[in-house]
PDB file of C-alpha atoms in Angstrom:
ATOM      1  CA  MET A   1     -33.688 -10.745  -9.442  1.00  0.00           C
ATOM      2  CA  SER A   2     -35.482 -14.072  -9.244  1.00  0.00           C
ATOM      3  CA  THR A   3     -37.429 -14.323 -12.686  1.00  0.00           C
ATOM      4  CA  ASP A   4     -38.391 -17.311 -14.287  1.00  0.00           C
ATOM      5  CA  THR A   5     -35.522 -19.170 -15.387  1.00  0.00           C
ATOM      6  CA  THR A   6     -37.138 -22.413 -16.803  1.00  0.00           C
ATOM      7  CA  GLN A   7     -37.244 -20.492 -20.227  1.00  0.00           C
ATOM      8  CA  THR A   8     -33.713 -19.615 -21.096  1.00  0.00           C
ATOM      9  CA  ALA A   9     -31.767 -18.259 -24.020  1.00  0.00           C
ATOM     10  CA  THR A  10     -31.222 -21.715 -25.352  1.00  0.00           C
ATOM     11  CA  SER A  11     -33.578 -22.084 -28.366  1.00  0.00           C
ATOM     12  CA  GLY A  12     -36.648 -22.917 -27.370  1.00  0.00           C
ATOM     13  CA  ASP A  13     -38.105 -25.652 -25.132  1.00  0.00           C
ATOM     14  CA  GLU A  14     -35.600 -28.114 -26.321  1.00  0.00           C
ATOM     15  CA  GLU A  15     -32.844 -29.121 -23.059  1.00  0.00           C
ATOM     16  CA  PRO A  16     -29.668 -28.169 -24.358  1.00  0.00           C
ATOM     17  CA  SER A  17     -27.653 -30.111 -26.734  1.00  0.00           C
ATOM     18  CA  ARG A  18     -24.516 -32.409 -26.167  1.00  0.00           C
ATOM     19  CA  ALA A  19     -22.559 -29.393 -28.525  1.00  0.00           C
ATOM     20  CA  GLU A  20     -24.001 -26.515 -26.566  1.00  0.00           C
ATOM     21  CA  LEU A  21     -23.284 -27.950 -23.399  1.00  0.00           C
ATOM     22  CA  ALA A  22     -19.177 -28.850 -24.350  1.00  0.00           C
ATOM     23  CA  ALA A  23     -19.376 -25.643 -25.969  1.00  0.00           C
ATOM     24  CA  ARG A  24     -20.080 -24.203 -22.344  1.00  0.00           C
ATOM     25  CA  VAL A  25     -17.946 -26.275 -20.558  1.00  0.00           C
ATOM     26  CA  THR A  26     -15.110 -25.198 -23.090  1.00  0.00           C
ATOM     27  CA  GLU A  27     -15.767 -21.531 -22.087  1.00  0.00           C
ATOM     28  CA  LEU A  28     -16.033 -22.058 -18.441  1.00  0.00           C
ATOM     29  CA  GLU A  29     -12.446 -23.791 -18.510  1.00  0.00           C
ATOM     30  CA  GLU A  30     -11.055 -21.104 -20.429  1.00  0.00           C
ATOM     31  CA  GLN A  31     -12.458 -18.739 -17.854  1.00  0.00           C
ATOM     32  CA  ILE A  32     -10.912 -20.662 -14.813  1.00  0.00           C
ATOM     33  CA  ALA A  33      -7.507 -20.839 -16.746  1.00  0.00           C
ATOM     34  CA  GLU A  34      -7.809 -17.011 -16.932  1.00  0.00           C
ATOM     35  CA  THR A  35      -8.407 -16.174 -13.616  1.00  0.00           C
ATOM     36  CA  THR A  36      -5.669 -18.361 -11.875  1.00  0.00           C
ATOM     37  CA  SER A  37      -2.957 -18.246 -14.314  1.00  0.00           C
ATOM     38  CA  GLU A  38      -1.457 -15.030 -15.419  1.00  0.00           C
ATOM     39  CA  ASP A  39      -3.023 -12.637 -14.131  1.00  0.00           C
ATOM     40  CA  SER A  40      -2.257 -14.197 -10.458  1.00  0.00           C
ATOM     41  CA  GLN A  41       0.286 -12.008  -8.820  1.00  0.00           C
ATOM     42  CA  PRO A  42      -1.131 -10.354  -6.062  1.00  0.00           C
ATOM     43  CA  LYS A  43      -1.007  -6.810  -5.590  1.00  0.00           C
ATOM     44  CA  MET A  44      -0.995  -4.786  -2.374  1.00  0.00           C
ATOM     45  CA  SER A  45      -2.542  -1.141  -2.503  1.00  0.00           C
ATOM     46  CA  ILE A  46      -0.989   1.169   0.415  1.00  0.00           C
ATOM     47  CA  ILE A  47      -2.235   4.765   1.432  1.00  0.00           C
ATOM     48  CA  ALA A  48       0.562   6.498   3.674  1.00  0.00           C
ATOM     49  CA  THR A  49      -0.846   9.650   4.921  1.00  0.00           C
ATOM     50  CA  LYS A  50       1.874  10.490   7.981  1.00  0.00           C
ATOM     51  CA  GLY A  51       5.206  11.776   7.882  1.00  0.00           C
ATOM     52  CA  THR A  52       6.741  11.784  10.932  1.00  0.00           C
ATOM     53  CA  LEU A  53       9.865   9.832  11.258  1.00  0.00           C
ATOM     54  CA  ASP A  54       7.776   6.557  13.555  1.00  0.00           C
ATOM     55  CA  MET A  55       4.889   6.657  10.632  1.00  0.00           C
ATOM     56  CA  ALA A  56       7.399   6.516   7.866  1.00  0.00           C
ATOM     57  CA  TYR A  57       8.850   3.355   8.662  1.00  0.00           C
ATOM     58  CA  PRO A  58       5.534   0.773   8.560  1.00  0.00           C
ATOM     59  CA  PRO A  59       4.460   1.342   4.691  1.00  0.00           C
ATOM     60  CA  LEU A  60       7.904   1.092   3.486  1.00  0.00           C
ATOM     61  CA  ILE A  61       8.652  -1.978   5.520  1.00  0.00           C
ATOM     62  CA  LEU A  62       5.663  -3.350   4.609  1.00  0.00           C
ATOM     63  CA  ALA A  63       5.989  -2.313   0.568  1.00  0.00           C
ATOM     64  CA  SER A  64       9.640  -3.847   0.228  1.00  0.00           C
ATOM     65  CA  THR A  65       8.687  -6.810   1.933  1.00  0.00           C
ATOM     66  CA  ALA A  66       5.550  -7.241  -0.011  1.00  0.00           C
ATOM     67  CA  ALA A  67       7.527  -7.059  -3.056  1.00  0.00           C
ATOM     68  CA  ALA A  68       9.634 -10.442  -1.896  1.00  0.00           C
ATOM     69  CA  PHE A  69       6.563 -11.839  -1.559  1.00  0.00           C
ATOM     70  CA  ASP A  70       6.479 -11.483  -5.521  1.00  0.00           C
ATOM     71  CA  TYR A  71       3.041  -8.458  -4.593  1.00  0.00           C
ATOM     72  CA  GLU A  72       2.900  -6.311  -7.477  1.00  0.00           C
ATOM     73  CA  VAL A  73       2.896  -3.067  -5.029  1.00  0.00           C
ATOM     74  CA  THR A  74       1.855   0.798  -4.922  1.00  0.00           C
ATOM     75  CA  VAL A  75       2.048   3.269  -2.536  1.00  0.00           C
ATOM     76  CA  PHE A  76       0.133   6.433  -2.549  1.00  0.00           C
ATOM     77  CA  HIS A  77       1.654   9.228  -0.795  1.00  0.00           C
ATOM     78  CA  THR A  78      -0.739  11.871   0.421  1.00  0.00           C
ATOM     79  CA  PHE A  79      -0.541  14.595   3.110  1.00  0.00           C
ATOM     80  CA  TRP A  80       2.044  14.342   5.232  1.00  0.00           C
ATOM     81  CA  GLY A  81       3.034  10.906   3.912  1.00  0.00           C
ATOM     82  CA  LEU A  82       4.176  13.166   0.946  1.00  0.00           C
ATOM     83  CA  ASP A  83       7.133  13.940   2.786  1.00  0.00           C
ATOM     84  CA  ILE A  84       8.624  10.500   2.836  1.00  0.00           C
ATOM     85  CA  LEU A  85       8.665  10.687  -0.881  1.00  0.00           C
ATOM     86  CA  HIS A  86      10.555  14.206  -0.603  1.00  0.00           C
ATOM     87  CA  GLU A  87      14.289  13.672  -1.380  1.00  0.00           C
ATOM     88  CA  LYS A  88      15.053  16.574   1.285  1.00  0.00           C
ATOM     89  CA  ARG A  89      12.193  16.444   3.279  1.00  0.00           C
ATOM     90  CA  SER A  90      12.672  12.673   4.237  1.00  0.00           C
ATOM     91  CA  LYS A  91      16.127  12.690   5.659  1.00  0.00           C
ATOM     92  CA  ASP A  92      14.968  15.140   8.085  1.00  0.00           C
ATOM     93  CA  LEU A  93      11.553  13.589   9.417  1.00  0.00           C
ATOM     94  CA  LYS A  94      10.715  14.122  13.162  1.00  0.00           C
ATOM     95  CA  LEU A  95       9.299  12.254  16.143  1.00  0.00           C
ATOM     96  CA  SER A  96       6.639  14.191  17.812  1.00  0.00           C
ATOM     97  CA  SER A  97       7.483  13.571  21.677  1.00  0.00           C
ATOM     98  CA  VAL A  98       3.477  15.357  22.344  1.00  0.00           C
ATOM     99  CA  GLY A  99       0.644  13.095  22.514  1.00  0.00           C
ATOM    100  CA  ASN A 100       3.027  10.061  22.800  1.00  0.00           C
ATOM    101  CA  PRO A 101       1.532   8.589  26.124  1.00  0.00           C
ATOM    102  CA  ASN A 102       4.947   5.959  25.492  1.00  0.00           C
ATOM    103  CA  MET A 103       7.505   8.669  26.081  1.00  0.00           C
ATOM    104  CA  PRO A 104       9.201   8.624  28.693  1.00  0.00           C
ATOM    105  CA  MET A 105       8.291  12.739  29.506  1.00  0.00           C
ATOM    106  CA  PRO A 106       4.850  14.236  30.601  1.00  0.00           C
ATOM    107  CA  ASN A 107       3.078  15.892  27.455  1.00  0.00           C
ATOM    108  CA  ALA A 108       3.730  19.482  29.507  1.00  0.00           C
ATOM    109  CA  ILE A 109       7.589  19.173  29.094  1.00  0.00           C
ATOM    110  CA  ALA A 110       7.228  17.175  25.720  1.00  0.00           C
ATOM    111  CA  ALA A 111       5.624  20.524  24.610  1.00  0.00           C
ATOM    112  CA  LEU A 112       8.821  22.606  25.685  1.00  0.00           C
ATOM    113  CA  PRO A 113      10.744  24.394  22.442  1.00  0.00           C
ATOM    114  CA  GLY A 114      13.155  21.921  21.168  1.00  0.00           C
ATOM    115  CA  MET A 115      12.049  18.870  22.923  1.00  0.00           C
ATOM    116  CA  ASP A 116      10.748  17.353  19.262  1.00  0.00           C
ATOM    117  CA  ARG A 117      14.323  17.664  18.057  1.00  0.00           C
ATOM    118  CA  MET A 118      15.853  15.908  21.215  1.00  0.00           C
ATOM    119  CA  THR A 119      13.201  13.222  20.650  1.00  0.00           C
ATOM    120  CA  THR A 120      14.351  12.824  17.218  1.00  0.00           C
ATOM    121  CA  LYS A 121      17.898  12.948  17.702  1.00  0.00           C
ATOM    122  CA  MET A 122      17.234   9.903  20.525  1.00  0.00           C
ATOM    123  CA  MET A 123      15.433   7.623  17.891  1.00  0.00           C
ATOM    124  CA  GLU A 124      17.852   8.262  15.114  1.00  0.00           C
ATOM    125  CA  LYS A 125      20.260   7.228  17.593  1.00  0.00           C
ATOM    126  CA  LYS A 126      18.512   4.055  18.402  1.00  0.00           C
ATOM    127  CA  ILE A 127      18.042   3.165  14.540  1.00  0.00           C
ATOM    128  CA  ASP A 128      21.636   4.052  14.301  1.00  0.00           C
ATOM    129  CA  ASN A 129      22.885   1.568  16.876  1.00  0.00           C
ATOM    130  CA  ASN A 130      20.018  -0.832  15.832  1.00  0.00           C
ATOM    131  CA  ASP A 131      21.620  -1.316  12.273  1.00  0.00           C
ATOM    132  CA  THR A 132      17.628  -0.630  11.106  1.00  0.00           C
ATOM    133  CA  ALA A 133      17.788   0.494   7.512  1.00  0.00           C
ATOM    134  CA  THR A 134      17.071   4.312   7.019  1.00  0.00           C
ATOM    135  CA  ILE A 135      14.577   5.742   5.219  1.00  0.00           C
ATOM    136  CA  GLU A 136      16.242   6.678   2.213  1.00  0.00           C
ATOM    137  CA  GLU A 137      17.823   3.009   2.089  1.00  0.00           C
ATOM    138  CA  LEU A 138      14.179   1.394   2.171  1.00  0.00           C
ATOM    139  CA  ILE A 139      13.026   3.379  -0.447  1.00  0.00           C
ATOM    140  CA  ASP A 140      16.111   2.587  -2.745  1.00  0.00           C
ATOM    141  CA  THR A 141      15.560  -1.059  -2.095  1.00  0.00           C
ATOM    142  CA  SER A 142      11.675  -0.718  -2.397  1.00  0.00           C
ATOM    143  CA  LEU A 143      11.863   0.936  -5.979  1.00  0.00           C
ATOM    144  CA  GLU A 144      14.858  -1.471  -6.910  1.00  0.00           C
ATOM    145  CA  MET A 145      12.466  -3.959  -6.242  1.00  0.00           C
ATOM    146  CA  GLY A 146       9.434  -2.544  -8.707  1.00  0.00           C
ATOM    147  CA  VAL A 147       7.760  -0.726  -5.607  1.00  0.00           C
ATOM    148  CA  GLU A 148       5.429   1.610  -7.493  1.00  0.00           C
ATOM    149  CA  PHE A 149       5.593   5.234  -5.886  1.00  0.00           C
ATOM    150  CA  GLN A 150       3.172   7.626  -6.170  1.00  0.00           C
ATOM    151  CA  ALA A 151       2.845  11.548  -5.057  1.00  0.00           C
ATOM    152  CA  CYS A 152      -0.724  12.766  -5.089  1.00  0.00           C
ATOM    153  CA  GLN A 153      -0.747  15.767  -7.049  1.00  0.00           C
ATOM    154  CA  MET A 154      -3.424  17.656  -5.054  1.00  0.00           C
ATOM    155  CA  THR A 155      -0.929  17.537  -1.841  1.00  0.00           C
ATOM    156  CA  ILE A 156       2.135  18.534  -4.529  1.00  0.00           C
ATOM    157  CA  ASP A 157       0.439  21.266  -5.287  1.00  0.00           C
ATOM    158  CA  LEU A 158      -1.167  22.170  -1.626  1.00  0.00           C
ATOM    159  CA  MET A 159       2.514  22.165  -0.326  1.00  0.00           C
ATOM    160  CA  ASP A 160       3.977  24.138  -3.006  1.00  0.00           C
ATOM    161  CA  TYR A 161       6.599  21.010  -4.159  1.00  0.00           C
ATOM    162  CA  ASP A 162       7.744  20.579  -7.543  1.00  0.00           C
ATOM    163  CA  GLU A 163       7.881  17.404  -8.776  1.00  0.00           C
ATOM    164  CA  ASP A 164      11.742  17.314  -9.229  1.00  0.00           C
ATOM    165  CA  ASP A 165      11.567  17.512  -5.095  1.00  0.00           C
ATOM    166  CA  PHE A 166      10.819  13.673  -5.040  1.00  0.00           C
ATOM    167  CA  TYR A 167      13.281  10.709  -5.354  1.00  0.00           C
ATOM    168  CA  ASP A 168      13.915   9.348  -9.268  1.00  0.00           C
ATOM    169  CA  GLY A 169      11.156   6.858  -9.958  1.00  0.00           C
ATOM    170  CA  VAL A 170       8.450   8.210  -8.056  1.00  0.00           C
ATOM    171  CA  THR A 171       5.453   8.790  -9.814  1.00  0.00           C
ATOM    172  CA  THR A 172       3.711  12.131 -10.124  1.00  0.00           C
ATOM    173  CA  GLY A 173       0.220  13.231 -11.410  1.00  0.00           C
ATOM    174  CA  VAL A 174      -2.377  10.928  -9.750  1.00  0.00           C
ATOM    175  CA  GLY A 175      -4.794  11.565  -7.501  1.00  0.00           C
ATOM    176  CA  ALA A 176      -7.468   9.506  -5.709  1.00  0.00           C
ATOM    177  CA  ALA A 177      -8.952   7.699  -8.593  1.00  0.00           C
ATOM    178  CA  THR A 178      -5.507   6.175  -9.044  1.00  0.00           C
ATOM    179  CA  ALA A 179      -5.582   5.142  -5.767  1.00  0.00           C
ATOM    180  CA  ILE A 180      -9.608   3.942  -5.589  1.00  0.00           C
ATOM    181  CA  GLN A 181      -8.263   1.801  -8.836  1.00  0.00           C
ATOM    182  CA  ASP A 182      -5.426   0.453  -7.673  1.00  0.00           C
ATOM    183  CA  MET A 183      -7.057  -0.627  -4.147  1.00  0.00           C
ATOM    184  CA  ALA A 184     -10.120  -2.273  -5.722  1.00  0.00           C
ATOM    185  CA  ASP A 185      -7.622  -4.136  -7.417  1.00  0.00           C
ATOM    186  CA  ALA A 186      -5.579  -5.428  -4.944  1.00  0.00           C
ATOM    187  CA  ASP A 187      -5.534  -8.111  -2.606  1.00  0.00           C
ATOM    188  CA  ILE A 188      -4.384  -6.184   0.344  1.00  0.00           C
ATOM    189  CA  GLN A 189      -5.119  -2.381   1.113  1.00  0.00           C
ATOM    190  CA  LEU A 190      -3.852  -0.551   4.113  1.00  0.00           C
ATOM    191  CA  LEU A 191      -4.425   3.244   5.318  1.00  0.00           C
ATOM    192  CA  ILE A 192      -1.654   4.279   7.278  1.00  0.00           C
TER     193      ILE A 192
ATOM    194  CA  MET B   1      24.461 -33.915   7.049  1.00  0.00           C
ATOM    195  CA  THR B   2      23.272 -31.812   4.041  1.00  0.00           C
ATOM    196  CA  GLU B   3      22.031 -33.486   0.714  1.00  0.00           C
ATOM    197  CA  TYR B   4      22.608 -29.705  -1.471  1.00  0.00           C
ATOM    198  CA  GLU B   5      25.292 -27.856  -2.532  1.00  0.00           C
ATOM    199  CA  THR B   6      25.526 -24.383  -1.489  1.00  0.00           C
ATOM    200  CA  THR B   7      25.752 -22.060  -4.712  1.00  0.00           C
ATOM    201  CA  ASP B   8      26.225 -18.732  -2.824  1.00  0.00           C
ATOM    202  CA  THR B   9      26.424 -17.064   0.424  1.00  0.00           C
ATOM    203  CA  LEU B  10      24.579 -14.012   1.238  1.00  0.00           C
ATOM    204  CA  ASP B  11      25.797 -11.891   4.539  1.00  0.00           C
ATOM    205  CA  VAL B  12      22.915  -9.605   6.287  1.00  0.00           C
ATOM    206  CA  LYS B  13      24.642 -10.262   9.586  1.00  0.00           C
ATOM    207  CA  GLY B  14      23.625  -6.933  11.608  1.00  0.00           C
ATOM    208  CA  GLN B  15      20.781  -6.222   9.114  1.00  0.00           C
ATOM    209  CA  ASN B  16      17.596  -6.329  10.493  1.00  0.00           C
ATOM    210  CA  CYS B  17      13.746  -6.424   9.459  1.00  0.00           C
ATOM    211  CA  PRO B  18      12.814  -6.226   6.558  1.00  0.00           C
ATOM    212  CA  MET B  19      16.344  -6.562   4.995  1.00  0.00           C
ATOM    213  CA  PRO B  20      17.054 -10.017   5.470  1.00  0.00           C
ATOM    214  CA  VAL B  21      13.896 -11.081   3.679  1.00  0.00           C
ATOM    215  CA  VAL B  22      14.480  -8.600   0.997  1.00  0.00           C
ATOM    216  CA  LYS B  23      18.117  -8.783   0.257  1.00  0.00           C
ATOM    217  CA  THR B  24      17.234 -12.679   0.225  1.00  0.00           C
ATOM    218  CA  LYS B  25      14.645 -12.443  -2.402  1.00  0.00           C
ATOM    219  CA  GLN B  26      17.270 -10.417  -4.841  1.00  0.00           C
ATOM    220  CA  ASN B  27      19.582 -12.571  -4.624  1.00  0.00           C
ATOM    221  CA  VAL B  28      17.574 -15.298  -5.136  1.00  0.00           C
ATOM    222  CA  ASP B  29      16.170 -13.430  -8.183  1.00  0.00           C
ATOM    223  CA  GLN B  30      19.459 -13.823  -9.247  1.00  0.00           C
ATOM    224  CA  LEU B  31      20.160 -16.998  -9.491  1.00  0.00           C
ATOM    225  CA  ALA B  32      19.450 -20.214 -11.627  1.00  0.00           C
ATOM    226  CA  GLU B  33      17.156 -22.906 -10.824  1.00  0.00           C
ATOM    227  CA  GLY B  34      18.139 -25.705  -8.164  1.00  0.00           C
ATOM    228  CA  ASP B  35      20.792 -23.053  -6.897  1.00  0.00           C
ATOM    229  CA  VAL B  36      20.969 -23.097  -3.106  1.00  0.00           C
ATOM    230  CA  LEU B  37      21.544 -19.776  -1.681  1.00  0.00           C
ATOM    231  CA  GLU B  38      22.606 -20.041   2.204  1.00  0.00           C
ATOM    232  CA  VAL B  39      21.879 -16.524   4.029  1.00  0.00           C
ATOM    233  CA  LEU B  40      24.164 -15.726   7.060  1.00  0.00           C
ATOM    234  CA  ALA B  41      21.699 -13.522  10.105  1.00  0.00           C
ATOM    235  CA  THR B  42      21.754 -12.222  13.428  1.00  0.00           C
ATOM    236  CA  ASP B  43      18.250 -10.924  13.481  1.00  0.00           C
ATOM    237  CA  PRO B  44      16.294 -13.416  15.098  1.00  0.00           C
ATOM    238  CA  GLY B  45      13.261 -12.665  13.445  1.00  0.00           C
ATOM    239  CA  SER B  46      14.725 -14.033  10.261  1.00  0.00           C
ATOM    240  CA  MET B  47      13.820 -17.542  11.594  1.00  0.00           C
ATOM    241  CA  SER B  48       9.944 -16.724  11.161  1.00  0.00           C
ATOM    242  CA  ASP B  49      10.238 -14.176   8.554  1.00  0.00           C
ATOM    243  CA  LEU B  50      12.254 -16.158   5.977  1.00  0.00           C
ATOM    244  CA  GLY B  51      10.224 -19.143   6.763  1.00  0.00           C
ATOM    245  CA  GLY B  52       6.885 -17.476   6.079  1.00  0.00           C
ATOM    246  CA  TRP B  53       8.650 -15.447   3.280  1.00  0.00           C
ATOM    247  CA  ALA B  54       9.563 -19.186   1.190  1.00  0.00           C
ATOM    248  CA  ASP B  55       6.601 -20.494   2.118  1.00  0.00           C
ATOM    249  CA  THR B  56       4.159 -18.141   0.894  1.00  0.00           C
ATOM    250  CA  THR B  57       6.247 -17.123  -2.378  1.00  0.00           C
ATOM    251  CA  ASP B  58       6.451 -19.831  -5.690  1.00  0.00           C
ATOM    252  CA  GLY B  59       9.544 -20.701  -6.593  1.00  0.00           C
ATOM    253  CA  VAL B  60      11.522 -21.082  -3.614  1.00  0.00           C
ATOM    254  CA  GLU B  61      11.829 -23.639  -1.007  1.00  0.00           C
ATOM    255  CA  LEU B  62      13.395 -23.825   2.309  1.00  0.00           C
ATOM    256  CA  LEU B  63      15.561 -26.411   2.810  1.00  0.00           C
ATOM    257  CA  ASP B  64      17.086 -25.638   6.516  1.00  0.00           C
ATOM    258  CA  GLN B  65      17.580 -23.568   9.040  1.00  0.00           C
ATOM    259  CA  GLN B  66      20.443 -23.830  11.557  1.00  0.00           C
ATOM    260  CA  GLU B  67      20.412 -21.706  15.067  1.00  0.00           C
ATOM    261  CA  GLY B  68      23.847 -21.030  15.938  1.00  0.00           C
ATOM    262  CA  ASP B  69      25.806 -19.066  18.701  1.00  0.00           C
ATOM    263  CA  ASP B  70      24.761 -16.029  17.273  1.00  0.00           C
ATOM    264  CA  VAL B  71      24.263 -16.325  13.878  1.00  0.00           C
ATOM    265  CA  TYR B  72      21.103 -17.763  12.289  1.00  0.00           C
ATOM    266  CA  LYS B  73      21.563 -19.961   8.831  1.00  0.00           C
ATOM    267  CA  HIS B  74      19.061 -20.159   5.978  1.00  0.00           C
ATOM    268  CA  TYR B  75      19.097 -22.497   3.027  1.00  0.00           C
ATOM    269  CA  VAL B  76      17.163 -21.361   0.382  1.00  0.00           C
ATOM    270  CA  ARG B  77      16.600 -23.205  -3.302  1.00  0.00           C
ATOM    271  CA  LYS B  78      15.337 -21.617  -6.157  1.00  0.00           C
ATOM    272  CA  THR B  79      13.019 -24.122  -7.546  1.00  0.00           C
ATOM    273  CA  GLU B  80      11.825 -21.873 -10.179  1.00  0.00           C
ATOM    274  CA  ALA B  81      13.647 -19.707 -12.630  1.00  0.00           C
TER     275      ALA B  81
END
């Protein structure tokens, strides 16, 4: 790395001329202008991997809010996170009553048949009473605001879903490389 | 009391996070430079959230926030078209 820097590309042993310095200054100013202007729209990249009712909210709330902050937002949905974009399944997301120590029931009872359905109903009622936005509302609003929802192609094939199963405006035919590219460009990267 | 004229009013009473901020942004986008939007909310979080949003987002300025009995009023000016 640290080689002898006394001998530079500028012509031989002379000091760089005023004109050369001026040209260099202009070039640097242009670079600064380039990095600080136009391309200054901040970016956020979220990877959504969970498909339970409670875990569907954070990516959607953060995506729509970041869009309100003028962020360019992409949400890459993979594995169970894909259900959030699935028009039919997104309206039927479940809350698990097992393995959540905050649930007001012991795991042994939570594991009984029908319990997930009961806790889901409970949560849906709470959401409704609190006027919290529904998953569908959040997706529609996010799309309106320019959020790009991406459906992982590998998961679509794995789950045997069809491209038409997703909300209009969802991007399909993308993979991990697209997600990495978005993350590399982003100011905020989240795995949810 | 105020040195600004309200151009438009957005009623997000009853709506919760993230809707007050998101709807405000969508509404501001429809306004012209210099217009002032009044936002009526019941979500107590809107006080901090709209303040933070206006602070961080270019082209908007939070003129005032009023905490009423059960309605929070926010006044946002669009400073850039």
